[in-house]
Amino acid sequence: MTKKTGRNDPCPCGSGNKYKRCCMIKETSSHLEQTDLEWSKLRQLEGTVFDRHLIPYATKELPNEVMDLAMFEGIPPDLPEALDKELLFDNFFFPWFLFNWIPFEDFGVRQFEPEINLAKNYIKIHEKRLNNQEKRFIEAMNRSYYSYYSVLQVEMDKSLQVKDIMLGTTHTIKEREGTHHLKRGDIVFSRILTLDNQSIFVGMVPFTIPVDYYNSLIDFRKWLIEENDDRTLDPEVLRDELDLELLDYLFDLIKAAYNRPLPTLVNTDGELLQFSKSHFMIRISPEEALNKLLPLTLSDDPEEFLHGAKRNKSGEIKQIEFPWIKRGNKKHKSWDNTILGYIAIKKDQLTLETNSEKRMQKGKNLLIKYLGDAISFQKTLIESLERKLKSLPKTENTKNQEIAKLQESPEVQEQLKAMVKAHWENWFDEPIPALDNETPREAAETEEGKEKLEALLLLYERYDLEKGDHPFKADINYLRKELALD
């Protein structure tokens, strides 16, 4: 069996370039070569400059300590284990090492200038080795800068439209591989090379920054402007003065994204989710207990619950279940009621199921209040979320099918539509943490607020894309129109 050529292996054609910068481009982008020869030529030029000129110069003509020092200064040692270090080294480190890193010492090398980058040193020493196109490529790279880019649009196998979060500019990048793994809303750290009206990413960090970090980057940009004596950011400043700050923040983001704690799940009262089942001994009949506990259901008609009770052959109630409900909802102002738990009663036994410790304690007190001496507490069993999910049936049972059928009824659908409509109408005037606790309407009054709103809507889009159809799916066009974002 013929061994498959790896991306970073020498190209089998004998060119001396790495496979990914030579025949891999031809093999995987034949359709692009037919329609976009200039893009293909630029990618091949990139491979020639790196693999025939700059990388051999840095690794063979300069002492080993040069790269060691650059690694020490550019790549922190405590990166997450899950991050692909080899890909980071190959995709990002060499472009940064050759075009961004300033040595500040000559390492005893003749004609070496420590105050300029390695690519400029190569031109200075070996200019005659380069043809005009190769020189132009290096000069264009030296004009480029690293920044954070938000993906706005993906045209499969062709291009990406991106926004420079630091400068606010938009760019169309010729790209193939990136269109297969990047989605609208993703954020990448890279530099854009533009030559002969062709723009490509060079030196992209192989890590996609989640869309929910967008607003953190806006705050970081404000900090950079302050560091720049409140002057507007521009390509020269990002390249020559703030490049290390950009890089340091990138690795902070990577560490934060890999090490972010699991989300803390809470109920609509803001209480930590904790599934509990409290058991009681009861000394009255299920029907009598229901009548005494009816205030907990917000209903004054016991027949509403007796209709679904389980009965024996004689017609006596064996088991009855009903919800414990309160009026309104702390989080969702449009909700009329909130279900706090479920009560099940059968001969001599009563159970109360809740999803927080606070609700469990409150429920116990209310049961004792309404039933008095007729009830005695026995024990409470608590389940974690993981255990609760594992205990759920893997197949739909009859009850689930009945619920699904009920949800399909026109009456329930109308009620759900009304609830969703009320939710999004209230959304405009509710403070949102991602908007610095401003309401969407307040945020839409300032340029920074609008940008944070755009980031929030991108987050909604990504959530809806991953979750598919769900009742509370955001109507992005409606939200944008109401906030005059267009």
PDB file of C-alpha atoms in Angstrom, residues 117-347:
ATOM      1  CA  ASN A 117      12.887  40.973  11.260  1.00  0.00           C
ATOM      2  CA  LEU A 118      14.418  37.877   9.662  1.00  0.00           C
ATOM      3  CA  ALA A 119      12.677  38.380   6.305  1.00  0.00           C
ATOM      4  CA  LYS A 120      14.195  41.838   5.956  1.00  0.00           C
ATOM      5  CA  ASN A 121      17.572  40.446   6.937  1.00  0.00           C
ATOM      6  CA  TYR A 122      17.250  37.807   4.221  1.00  0.00           C
ATOM      7  CA  ILE A 123      16.546  40.411   1.528  1.00  0.00           C
ATOM      8  CA  LYS A 124      19.446  42.506   2.774  1.00  0.00           C
ATOM      9  CA  ILE A 125      21.901  39.594   2.647  1.00  0.00           C
ATOM     10  CA  HIS A 126      20.532  37.425  -0.195  1.00  0.00           C
ATOM     11  CA  GLU A 127      18.648  39.832  -2.451  1.00  0.00           C
ATOM     12  CA  LYS A 128      20.174  38.297  -5.581  1.00  0.00           C
ATOM     13  CA  ARG A 129      18.558  34.928  -4.802  1.00  0.00           C
ATOM     14  CA  LEU A 130      15.084  36.435  -5.138  1.00  0.00           C
ATOM     15  CA  ASN A 131      13.192  37.234  -8.319  1.00  0.00           C
ATOM     16  CA  ASN A 132      10.930  40.281  -8.525  1.00  0.00           C
ATOM     17  CA  GLN A 133       7.750  38.416  -7.552  1.00  0.00           C
ATOM     18  CA  GLU A 134       9.409  36.864  -4.498  1.00  0.00           C
ATOM     19  CA  LYS A 135      10.666  40.282  -3.389  1.00  0.00           C
ATOM     20  CA  ARG A 136       7.185  41.757  -3.827  1.00  0.00           C
ATOM     21  CA  PHE A 137       5.708  38.941  -1.744  1.00  0.00           C
ATOM     22  CA  ILE A 138       8.116  39.592   1.141  1.00  0.00           C
ATOM     23  CA  GLU A 139       7.527  43.352   0.957  1.00  0.00           C
ATOM     24  CA  ALA A 140       3.737  42.814   1.021  1.00  0.00           C
ATOM     25  CA  MET A 141       4.076  40.478   4.013  1.00  0.00           C
ATOM     26  CA  ASN A 142       6.112  43.124   5.826  1.00  0.00           C
ATOM     27  CA  ARG A 143       3.229  45.576   5.310  1.00  0.00           C
ATOM     28  CA  SER A 144       0.666  43.130   6.678  1.00  0.00           C
ATOM     29  CA  TYR A 145      -0.353  42.895  10.337  1.00  0.00           C
ATOM     30  CA  TYR A 146      -2.033  40.472  12.692  1.00  0.00           C
ATOM     31  CA  SER A 147      -5.585  41.121  13.866  1.00  0.00           C
ATOM     32  CA  TYR A 148      -8.804  39.416  14.923  1.00  0.00           C
ATOM     33  CA  TYR A 149     -11.276  38.715  12.127  1.00  0.00           C
ATOM     34  CA  SER A 150     -14.963  37.845  12.424  1.00  0.00           C
ATOM     35  CA  VAL A 151     -16.359  35.704   9.607  1.00  0.00           C
ATOM     36  CA  LEU A 152     -19.343  37.457   8.024  1.00  0.00           C
ATOM     37  CA  GLN A 153     -19.992  35.263   4.994  1.00  0.00           C
ATOM     38  CA  VAL A 154     -18.747  31.934   3.634  1.00  0.00           C
ATOM     39  CA  GLU A 155     -18.801  31.055  -0.074  1.00  0.00           C
ATOM     40  CA  MET A 156     -17.925  27.367  -0.144  1.00  0.00           C
ATOM     41  CA  ASP A 157     -14.625  26.513  -1.846  1.00  0.00           C
ATOM     42  CA  LYS A 158     -14.144  30.137  -2.900  1.00  0.00           C
ATOM     43  CA  SER A 159     -13.946  32.913  -0.347  1.00  0.00           C
ATOM     44  CA  LEU A 160     -14.601  34.354   3.090  1.00  0.00           C
ATOM     45  CA  GLN A 161     -15.910  37.808   3.856  1.00  0.00           C
ATOM     46  CA  VAL A 162     -14.417  38.927   7.166  1.00  0.00           C
ATOM     47  CA  LYS A 163     -14.471  41.968   9.427  1.00  0.00           C
ATOM     48  CA  ASP A 164     -11.344  43.232  11.158  1.00  0.00           C
ATOM     49  CA  ILE A 165     -12.607  43.684  14.724  1.00  0.00           C
ATOM     50  CA  MET A 166      -9.688  45.946  15.661  1.00  0.00           C
ATOM     51  CA  LEU A 167     -10.012  48.335  12.689  1.00  0.00           C
ATOM     52  CA  GLY A 168     -13.631  47.879  11.607  1.00  0.00           C
ATOM     53  CA  THR A 169     -12.695  47.174   7.967  1.00  0.00           C
ATOM     54  CA  THR A 170     -14.155  44.366   5.834  1.00  0.00           C
ATOM     55  CA  HIS A 171     -12.203  42.125   3.469  1.00  0.00           C
ATOM     56  CA  THR A 172     -12.869  39.335   0.984  1.00  0.00           C
ATOM     57  CA  ILE A 173     -10.315  36.546   1.364  1.00  0.00           C
ATOM     58  CA  LYS A 174      -9.667  33.970  -1.348  1.00  0.00           C
ATOM     59  CA  GLU A 175      -9.820  30.699   0.552  1.00  0.00           C
ATOM     60  CA  ARG A 176     -10.737  27.072   0.013  1.00  0.00           C
ATOM     61  CA  GLU A 177      -9.838  24.984   3.046  1.00  0.00           C
ATOM     62  CA  GLY A 178     -11.145  27.574   5.512  1.00  0.00           C
ATOM     63  CA  THR A 179     -14.598  27.592   3.922  1.00  0.00           C
ATOM     64  CA  HIS A 180     -15.037  23.972   5.015  1.00  0.00           C
ATOM     65  CA  HIS A 181     -14.539  24.520   8.738  1.00  0.00           C
ATOM     66  CA  LEU A 182     -15.315  28.201   9.363  1.00  0.00           C
ATOM     67  CA  LYS A 183     -18.872  29.457   9.840  1.00  0.00           C
ATOM     68  CA  ARG A 184     -20.465  32.867  10.046  1.00  0.00           C
ATOM     69  CA  GLY A 185     -19.669  34.305  13.477  1.00  0.00           C
ATOM     70  CA  ASP A 186     -16.365  32.442  13.973  1.00  0.00           C
ATOM     71  CA  ILE A 187     -13.370  34.577  14.932  1.00  0.00           C
ATOM     72  CA  VAL A 188      -9.810  33.906  13.748  1.00  0.00           C
ATOM     73  CA  PHE A 189      -6.415  35.455  14.449  1.00  0.00           C
ATOM     74  CA  SER A 190      -4.432  35.951  11.274  1.00  0.00           C
ATOM     75  CA  ARG A 191      -2.821  38.365   8.869  1.00  0.00           C
ATOM     76  CA  ILE A 192      -4.095  39.247   5.395  1.00  0.00           C
ATOM     77  CA  LEU A 193      -1.633  39.335   2.503  1.00  0.00           C
ATOM     78  CA  THR A 194      -2.767  41.372  -0.510  1.00  0.00           C
ATOM     79  CA  LEU A 195      -0.828  41.205  -3.766  1.00  0.00           C
ATOM     80  CA  ASP A 196      -2.018  41.886  -7.307  1.00  0.00           C
ATOM     81  CA  ASN A 197      -5.597  42.339  -6.073  1.00  0.00           C
ATOM     82  CA  GLN A 198      -5.578  38.896  -4.444  1.00  0.00           C
ATOM     83  CA  SER A 199      -6.044  38.644  -0.653  1.00  0.00           C
ATOM     84  CA  ILE A 200      -5.268  35.501   1.329  1.00  0.00           C
ATOM     85  CA  PHE A 201      -4.784  34.566   4.978  1.00  0.00           C
ATOM     86  CA  VAL A 202      -1.168  33.785   5.881  1.00  0.00           C
ATOM     87  CA  GLY A 203      -0.102  32.546   9.305  1.00  0.00           C
ATOM     88  CA  MET A 204      -3.586  31.913  10.700  1.00  0.00           C
ATOM     89  CA  VAL A 205      -3.627  30.465  14.202  1.00  0.00           C
ATOM     90  CA  PRO A 206      -5.299  27.014  13.993  1.00  0.00           C
ATOM     91  CA  PHE A 207      -7.905  27.838  16.601  1.00  0.00           C
ATOM     92  CA  THR A 208     -11.405  29.207  16.114  1.00  0.00           C
ATOM     93  CA  ILE A 209     -12.320  31.766  18.766  1.00  0.00           C
ATOM     94  CA  PRO A 210     -15.975  31.226  19.789  1.00  0.00           C
ATOM     95  CA  VAL A 211     -18.434  33.938  18.752  1.00  0.00           C
ATOM     96  CA  ASP A 212     -19.324  34.686  22.386  1.00  0.00           C
ATOM     97  CA  TYR A 213     -15.840  36.234  22.836  1.00  0.00           C
ATOM     98  CA  TYR A 214     -16.622  38.998  20.326  1.00  0.00           C
ATOM     99  CA  ASN A 215     -17.662  41.518  22.980  1.00  0.00           C
ATOM    100  CA  SER A 216     -14.531  40.723  25.004  1.00  0.00           C
ATOM    101  CA  LEU A 217     -12.526  41.690  21.922  1.00  0.00           C
ATOM    102  CA  ILE A 218     -14.422  44.988  21.691  1.00  0.00           C
ATOM    103  CA  ASP A 219     -13.405  45.717  25.288  1.00  0.00           C
ATOM    104  CA  PHE A 220      -9.831  44.660  24.458  1.00  0.00           C
ATOM    105  CA  ARG A 221      -9.846  47.093  21.517  1.00  0.00           C
ATOM    106  CA  LYS A 222     -10.876  49.922  23.859  1.00  0.00           C
ATOM    107  CA  TRP A 223      -7.935  49.018  26.089  1.00  0.00           C
ATOM    108  CA  LEU A 224      -5.544  49.049  23.091  1.00  0.00           C
ATOM    109  CA  ILE A 225      -6.748  52.526  22.136  1.00  0.00           C
ATOM    110  CA  GLU A 226      -6.036  53.716  25.674  1.00  0.00           C
ATOM    111  CA  GLU A 227      -2.566  52.120  25.470  1.00  0.00           C
ATOM    112  CA  ASN A 228      -2.083  54.005  22.203  1.00  0.00           C
ATOM    113  CA  ASP A 229      -2.641  57.368  23.951  1.00  0.00           C
ATOM    114  CA  ASP A 230      -6.283  57.399  22.795  1.00  0.00           C
ATOM    115  CA  ARG A 231      -5.230  57.483  19.144  1.00  0.00           C
ATOM    116  CA  THR A 232      -7.208  55.603  16.495  1.00  0.00           C
ATOM    117  CA  LEU A 233      -5.792  52.187  15.676  1.00  0.00           C
ATOM    118  CA  ASP A 234      -4.319  51.607  12.218  1.00  0.00           C
ATOM    119  CA  PRO A 235      -2.325  48.851  10.466  1.00  0.00           C
ATOM    120  CA  GLU A 236       1.045  50.398  11.336  1.00  0.00           C
ATOM    121  CA  VAL A 237       0.219  50.628  15.033  1.00  0.00           C
ATOM    122  CA  LEU A 238      -1.025  47.035  15.163  1.00  0.00           C
ATOM    123  CA  ARG A 239       2.054  45.817  13.302  1.00  0.00           C
ATOM    124  CA  ASP A 240       4.809  47.874  14.914  1.00  0.00           C
ATOM    125  CA  GLU A 241       3.616  48.870  18.390  1.00  0.00           C
ATOM    126  CA  LEU A 242       0.832  46.608  19.651  1.00  0.00           C
ATOM    127  CA  ASP A 243       1.755  43.284  18.039  1.00  0.00           C
ATOM    128  CA  LEU A 244       2.844  41.677  21.317  1.00  0.00           C
ATOM    129  CA  GLU A 245      -0.318  42.819  23.107  1.00  0.00           C
ATOM    130  CA  LEU A 246      -2.422  41.263  20.315  1.00  0.00           C
ATOM    131  CA  LEU A 247      -0.511  37.996  20.613  1.00  0.00           C
ATOM    132  CA  ASP A 248      -0.607  37.854  24.422  1.00  0.00           C
ATOM    133  CA  TYR A 249      -4.363  38.368  24.408  1.00  0.00           C
ATOM    134  CA  LEU A 250      -4.768  35.617  21.823  1.00  0.00           C
ATOM    135  CA  PHE A 251      -3.134  33.053  24.093  1.00  0.00           C
ATOM    136  CA  ASP A 252      -5.209  34.308  27.031  1.00  0.00           C
ATOM    137  CA  LEU A 253      -8.323  33.664  24.919  1.00  0.00           C
ATOM    138  CA  ILE A 254      -7.133  30.189  23.938  1.00  0.00           C
ATOM    139  CA  LYS A 255      -6.498  29.248  27.563  1.00  0.00           C
ATOM    140  CA  ALA A 256      -9.838  30.698  28.649  1.00  0.00           C
ATOM    141  CA  ALA A 257     -11.734  28.876  25.882  1.00  0.00           C
ATOM    142  CA  TYR A 258     -10.152  25.506  26.651  1.00  0.00           C
ATOM    143  CA  ASN A 259     -10.415  25.894  30.411  1.00  0.00           C
ATOM    144  CA  ARG A 260     -13.804  27.558  30.645  1.00  0.00           C
ATOM    145  CA  PRO A 261     -15.888  25.902  33.359  1.00  0.00           C
ATOM    146  CA  LEU A 262     -18.992  23.973  32.486  1.00  0.00           C
ATOM    147  CA  PRO A 263     -22.022  26.269  32.441  1.00  0.00           C
ATOM    148  CA  THR A 264     -23.860  26.558  35.741  1.00  0.00           C
ATOM    149  CA  LEU A 265     -27.422  25.513  35.037  1.00  0.00           C
ATOM    150  CA  VAL A 266     -30.163  27.277  36.990  1.00  0.00           C
ATOM    151  CA  ASN A 267     -33.933  27.278  36.930  1.00  0.00           C
ATOM    152  CA  THR A 268     -35.996  30.344  36.048  1.00  0.00           C
ATOM    153  CA  ASP A 269     -35.726  31.619  39.628  1.00  0.00           C
ATOM    154  CA  GLY A 270     -31.922  31.654  39.275  1.00  0.00           C
ATOM    155  CA  GLU A 271     -31.477  28.667  41.629  1.00  0.00           C
ATOM    156  CA  LEU A 272     -28.877  25.972  40.959  1.00  0.00           C
ATOM    157  CA  LEU A 273     -30.437  22.950  39.248  1.00  0.00           C
ATOM    158  CA  GLN A 274     -30.576  20.079  41.720  1.00  0.00           C
ATOM    159  CA  PHE A 275     -33.131  17.362  41.100  1.00  0.00           C
ATOM    160  CA  SER A 276     -34.686  16.088  44.302  1.00  0.00           C
ATOM    161  CA  LYS A 277     -37.423  13.640  45.210  1.00  0.00           C
ATOM    162  CA  SER A 278     -38.826  13.950  48.737  1.00  0.00           C
ATOM    163  CA  HIS A 279     -40.802  11.043  50.239  1.00  0.00           C
ATOM    164  CA  PHE A 280     -43.541  11.413  52.863  1.00  0.00           C
ATOM    165  CA  MET A 281     -45.878   9.061  54.717  1.00  0.00           C
ATOM    166  CA  ILE A 282     -49.511  10.185  54.441  1.00  0.00           C
ATOM    167  CA  ARG A 283     -52.480   9.137  56.588  1.00  0.00           C
ATOM    168  CA  ILE A 284     -55.421  10.330  54.458  1.00  0.00           C
ATOM    169  CA  SER A 285     -56.791   9.259  51.091  1.00  0.00           C
ATOM    170  CA  PRO A 286     -55.300  10.653  47.841  1.00  0.00           C
ATOM    171  CA  GLU A 287     -58.568  12.480  47.068  1.00  0.00           C
ATOM    172  CA  GLU A 288     -58.705  14.114  50.504  1.00  0.00           C
ATOM    173  CA  ALA A 289     -55.047  15.141  50.207  1.00  0.00           C
ATOM    174  CA  LEU A 290     -55.731  16.668  46.779  1.00  0.00           C
ATOM    175  CA  ASN A 291     -58.571  18.771  48.171  1.00  0.00           C
ATOM    176  CA  LYS A 292     -56.330  20.097  50.940  1.00  0.00           C
ATOM    177  CA  LEU A 293     -53.437  20.811  48.531  1.00  0.00           C
ATOM    178  CA  LEU A 294     -55.584  22.328  45.778  1.00  0.00           C
ATOM    179  CA  PRO A 295     -54.265  25.904  46.506  1.00  0.00           C
ATOM    180  CA  LEU A 296     -50.815  24.728  45.318  1.00  0.00           C
ATOM    181  CA  THR A 297     -52.272  24.087  41.836  1.00  0.00           C
ATOM    182  CA  LEU A 298     -53.836  27.579  41.425  1.00  0.00           C
ATOM    183  CA  SER A 299     -57.076  25.751  40.572  1.00  0.00           C
ATOM    184  CA  ASP A 300     -60.335  25.515  42.504  1.00  0.00           C
ATOM    185  CA  ASP A 301     -61.635  22.491  40.618  1.00  0.00           C
ATOM    186  CA  PRO A 302     -60.335  19.093  41.842  1.00  0.00           C
ATOM    187  CA  GLU A 303     -62.043  17.375  38.882  1.00  0.00           C
ATOM    188  CA  GLU A 304     -59.334  18.879  36.674  1.00  0.00           C
ATOM    189  CA  PHE A 305     -56.878  16.423  38.260  1.00  0.00           C
ATOM    190  CA  LEU A 306     -59.214  13.606  39.292  1.00  0.00           C
ATOM    191  CA  HIS A 307     -60.024  13.028  35.631  1.00  0.00           C
ATOM    192  CA  GLY A 308     -56.529  11.650  35.005  1.00  0.00           C
ATOM    193  CA  ALA A 309     -56.200   9.696  38.264  1.00  0.00           C
ATOM    194  CA  LYS A 310     -55.465   5.973  38.292  1.00  0.00           C
ATOM    195  CA  ARG A 311     -58.272   3.933  39.872  1.00  0.00           C
ATOM    196  CA  ASN A 312     -58.770   0.323  41.000  1.00  0.00           C
ATOM    197  CA  LYS A 313     -61.564  -1.949  39.824  1.00  0.00           C
ATOM    198  CA  SER A 314     -63.869  -0.494  42.434  1.00  0.00           C
ATOM    199  CA  GLY A 315     -63.304   3.032  41.122  1.00  0.00           C
ATOM    200  CA  GLU A 316     -61.259   4.146  44.139  1.00  0.00           C
ATOM    201  CA  ILE A 317     -58.289   6.373  43.418  1.00  0.00           C
ATOM    202  CA  LYS A 318     -54.971   4.474  43.512  1.00  0.00           C
ATOM    203  CA  GLN A 319     -52.697   7.311  42.394  1.00  0.00           C
ATOM    204  CA  ILE A 320     -53.004  10.936  41.439  1.00  0.00           C
ATOM    205  CA  GLU A 321     -50.436  13.448  40.146  1.00  0.00           C
ATOM    206  CA  PHE A 322     -50.619  17.228  39.843  1.00  0.00           C
ATOM    207  CA  PRO A 323     -48.257  20.200  39.493  1.00  0.00           C
ATOM    208  CA  TRP A 324     -47.252  22.710  42.152  1.00  0.00           C
ATOM    209  CA  ILE A 325     -47.619  26.119  40.514  1.00  0.00           C
ATOM    210  CA  LYS A 326     -47.022  29.768  41.385  1.00  0.00           C
ATOM    211  CA  ARG A 327     -48.192  32.876  39.578  1.00  0.00           C
ATOM    212  CA  GLY A 328     -45.797  34.766  37.268  1.00  0.00           C
ATOM    213  CA  ASN A 329     -42.097  34.128  36.643  1.00  0.00           C
ATOM    214  CA  LYS A 330     -39.021  35.908  37.951  1.00  0.00           C
ATOM    215  CA  LYS A 331     -37.105  35.660  34.674  1.00  0.00           C
ATOM    216  CA  HIS A 332     -39.790  35.615  32.000  1.00  0.00           C
ATOM    217  CA  LYS A 333     -42.183  38.449  32.724  1.00  0.00           C
ATOM    218  CA  SER A 334     -44.553  37.288  29.984  1.00  0.00           C
ATOM    219  CA  TRP A 335     -45.226  33.950  31.702  1.00  0.00           C
ATOM    220  CA  ASP A 336     -48.492  33.736  33.609  1.00  0.00           C
ATOM    221  CA  ASN A 337     -47.371  30.836  35.817  1.00  0.00           C
ATOM    222  CA  THR A 338     -44.310  28.796  36.832  1.00  0.00           C
ATOM    223  CA  ILE A 339     -44.313  25.086  37.664  1.00  0.00           C
ATOM    224  CA  LEU A 340     -42.263  24.658  40.853  1.00  0.00           C
ATOM    225  CA  GLY A 341     -42.609  20.889  41.196  1.00  0.00           C
ATOM    226  CA  TYR A 342     -44.786  17.817  40.872  1.00  0.00           C
ATOM    227  CA  ILE A 343     -46.723  15.973  43.578  1.00  0.00           C
ATOM    228  CA  ALA A 344     -47.711  12.316  43.326  1.00  0.00           C
ATOM    229  CA  ILE A 345     -49.972  10.608  45.888  1.00  0.00           C
ATOM    230  CA  LYS A 346     -50.876   6.969  46.311  1.00  0.00           C
ATOM    231  CA  LYS A 347     -51.950   4.911  49.292  1.00  0.00           C
TER     232      LYS A 347
END
